[in-house]
Amino acid sequence: IYKKQGKHKQREINLLKAIELDELESMYHIELAELYLEYNEEEKCLHNYKKAYELDPETPEVILDYAQALHHFEHTDLAIKKLEAHLSKEDDDYRFFYRLASYLYCIGLVDKAEYLLHEALTLRADEYPLLYAFAPFTEHMENVTNIIDLYLHKSND
């Protein structure tokens, strides 16, 4: 309720109390991390995502959210390492491939990014907007749009 009402302080107080009552519930840490991300509180945000990750290291959403926070706070190399560490376990989860491709484009590793973009498009071509969500500038890169168009036309045939 406090989240919907935009009551930052009350939300934080209740989440901290929830963690005090059950510190092993990763969702409380994720909610608190999201709150701190909204207010650009890097140390608190990353601390809570790290705790959630330690408690629930196999849940894709935890890994993806943690990586997004790392990227947001300009720790893109670490975000890439976290995602790559789970890629072998999540080799059918297109979200990992799109996310990795977008972060690799952000740091200028175009060849590696394009390889992962191909992998992502092979799994789910219709989800290509995920690339743009995390690397908006790629929408204006001709080579990227050509690759996406190739897969979209394949899936329409």
PDB file of N, CA and C in Angstrom, residues 33-34 37 40 42 45-46 49-50 62-76 79 99 103 134:
ATOM      1  N   ALA A  33      15.551  -3.199  -1.788  1.00  0.00           N
ATOM      2  CA  ALA A  33      16.539  -2.804  -2.805  1.00  0.00           C
ATOM      3  C   ALA A  33      15.886  -1.950  -3.894  1.00  0.00           C
ATOM      4  N   GLU A  34      14.690  -2.338  -4.327  1.00  0.00           N
ATOM      5  CA  GLU A  34      13.970  -1.559  -5.339  1.00  0.00           C
ATOM      6  C   GLU A  34      13.664  -0.141  -4.838  1.00  0.00           C
ATOM      7  N   LEU A  37      16.800   1.757  -4.974  1.00  0.00           N
ATOM      8  CA  LEU A  37      17.131   2.038  -6.373  1.00  0.00           C
ATOM      9  C   LEU A  37      16.349   3.255  -6.868  1.00  0.00           C
ATOM     10  N   ASN A  40      18.007   6.201  -5.659  1.00  0.00           N
ATOM     11  CA  ASN A  40      19.419   6.265  -6.047  1.00  0.00           C
ATOM     12  C   ASN A  40      20.381   6.125  -4.860  1.00  0.00           C
ATOM     13  N   GLU A  42      22.782   3.949  -3.689  1.00  0.00           N
ATOM     14  CA  GLU A  42      23.571   2.837  -4.218  1.00  0.00           C
ATOM     15  C   GLU A  42      23.967   1.809  -3.162  1.00  0.00           C
ATOM     16  N   CYS A  45      20.982  -0.118  -1.755  1.00  0.00           N
ATOM     17  CA  CYS A  45      20.364  -0.897  -2.823  1.00  0.00           C
ATOM     18  C   CYS A  45      21.172  -2.156  -3.119  1.00  0.00           C
ATOM     19  N   LEU A  46      22.454  -1.984  -3.380  1.00  0.00           N
ATOM     20  CA  LEU A  46      23.290  -3.126  -3.742  1.00  0.00           C
ATOM     21  C   LEU A  46      23.456  -4.099  -2.579  1.00  0.00           C
ATOM     22  N   TYR A  49      20.229  -6.178  -2.663  1.00  0.00           N
ATOM     23  CA  TYR A  49      20.216  -7.115  -3.789  1.00  0.00           C
ATOM     24  C   TYR A  49      21.216  -8.239  -3.563  1.00  0.00           C
ATOM     25  N   LYS A  50      22.372  -7.905  -3.012  1.00  0.00           N
ATOM     26  CA  LYS A  50      23.372  -8.934  -2.725  1.00  0.00           C
ATOM     27  C   LYS A  50      22.819  -9.941  -1.721  1.00  0.00           C
ATOM     28  N   VAL A  62      15.814 -12.654  -9.500  1.00  0.00           N
ATOM     29  CA  VAL A  62      16.748 -12.075  -8.532  1.00  0.00           C
ATOM     30  C   VAL A  62      18.046 -11.701  -9.243  1.00  0.00           C
ATOM     31  N   ILE A  63      18.527 -12.589 -10.075  1.00  0.00           N
ATOM     32  CA  ILE A  63      19.777 -12.352 -10.804  1.00  0.00           C
ATOM     33  C   ILE A  63      19.617 -11.175 -11.767  1.00  0.00           C
ATOM     34  N   LEU A  64      18.522 -11.161 -12.511  1.00  0.00           N
ATOM     35  CA  LEU A  64      18.277 -10.086 -13.474  1.00  0.00           C
ATOM     36  C   LEU A  64      18.127  -8.732 -12.779  1.00  0.00           C
ATOM     37  N   ASP A  65      17.404  -8.713 -11.674  1.00  0.00           N
ATOM     38  CA  ASP A  65      17.216  -7.453 -10.937  1.00  0.00           C
ATOM     39  C   ASP A  65      18.536  -6.959 -10.338  1.00  0.00           C
ATOM     40  N   TYR A  66      19.305  -7.879  -9.782  1.00  0.00           N
ATOM     41  CA  TYR A  66      20.603  -7.515  -9.202  1.00  0.00           C
ATOM     42  C   TYR A  66      21.514  -6.954 -10.299  1.00  0.00           C
ATOM     43  N   ALA A  67      21.530  -7.617 -11.442  1.00  0.00           N
ATOM     44  CA  ALA A  67      22.351  -7.151 -12.565  1.00  0.00           C
ATOM     45  C   ALA A  67      21.902  -5.763 -13.027  1.00  0.00           C
ATOM     46  N   GLN A  68      20.606  -5.533 -13.066  1.00  0.00           N
ATOM     47  CA  GLN A  68      20.105  -4.221 -13.486  1.00  0.00           C
ATOM     48  C   GLN A  68      20.544  -3.131 -12.523  1.00  0.00           C
ATOM     49  N   ALA A  69      20.512  -3.427 -11.234  1.00  0.00           N
ATOM     50  CA  ALA A  69      20.961  -2.436 -10.254  1.00  0.00           C
ATOM     51  C   ALA A  69      22.459  -2.162 -10.429  1.00  0.00           C
ATOM     52  N   LEU A  70      23.234  -3.203 -10.632  1.00  0.00           N
ATOM     53  CA  LEU A  70      24.677  -3.019 -10.858  1.00  0.00           C
ATOM     54  C   LEU A  70      24.913  -2.140 -12.087  1.00  0.00           C
ATOM     55  N   HIS A  71      24.189  -2.420 -13.155  1.00  0.00           N
ATOM     56  CA  HIS A  71      24.311  -1.623 -14.377  1.00  0.00           C
ATOM     57  C   HIS A  71      23.884  -0.173 -14.119  1.00  0.00           C
ATOM     58  N   HIS A  72      22.788  -0.009 -13.414  1.00  0.00           N
ATOM     59  CA  HIS A  72      22.278   1.331 -13.109  1.00  0.00           C
ATOM     60  C   HIS A  72      23.330   2.178 -12.395  1.00  0.00           C
ATOM     61  N   PHE A  73      24.053   1.545 -11.484  1.00  0.00           N
ATOM     62  CA  PHE A  73      25.081   2.265 -10.721  1.00  0.00           C
ATOM     63  C   PHE A  73      26.457   2.179 -11.380  1.00  0.00           C
ATOM     64  N   GLU A  74      26.451   1.885 -12.682  1.00  0.00           N
ATOM     65  CA  GLU A  74      27.641   1.893 -13.534  1.00  0.00           C
ATOM     66  C   GLU A  74      28.687   0.844 -13.151  1.00  0.00           C
ATOM     67  N   HIS A  75      28.195  -0.301 -12.697  1.00  0.00           N
ATOM     68  CA  HIS A  75      29.054  -1.461 -12.454  1.00  0.00           C
ATOM     69  C   HIS A  75      28.699  -2.523 -13.507  1.00  0.00           C
ATOM     70  N   THR A  76      28.699  -2.083 -14.759  1.00  0.00           N
ATOM     71  CA  THR A  76      28.237  -2.939 -15.853  1.00  0.00           C
ATOM     72  C   THR A  76      29.099  -4.181 -16.012  1.00  0.00           C
ATOM     73  N   ALA A  79      27.881  -6.615 -13.550  1.00  0.00           N
ATOM     74  CA  ALA A  79      26.558  -7.100 -13.963  1.00  0.00           C
ATOM     75  C   ALA A  79      26.715  -8.184 -15.031  1.00  0.00           C
ATOM     76  N   ARG A  99      19.580  -9.255 -22.078  1.00  0.00           N
ATOM     77  CA  ARG A  99      20.191  -8.389 -21.083  1.00  0.00           C
ATOM     78  C   ARG A  99      21.702  -8.325 -21.272  1.00  0.00           C
ATOM     79  N   TYR A 103      23.980  -4.975 -22.286  1.00  0.00           N
ATOM     80  CA  TYR A 103      25.088  -4.470 -21.471  1.00  0.00           C
ATOM     81  C   TYR A 103      26.397  -4.490 -22.259  1.00  0.00           C
ATOM     82  N   PHE A 134      17.176  -1.842 -22.287  1.00  0.00           N
ATOM     83  CA  PHE A 134      18.393  -1.718 -21.486  1.00  0.00           C
ATOM     84  C   PHE A 134      19.545  -1.054 -22.238  1.00  0.00           C
TER      85      PHE A 134
END
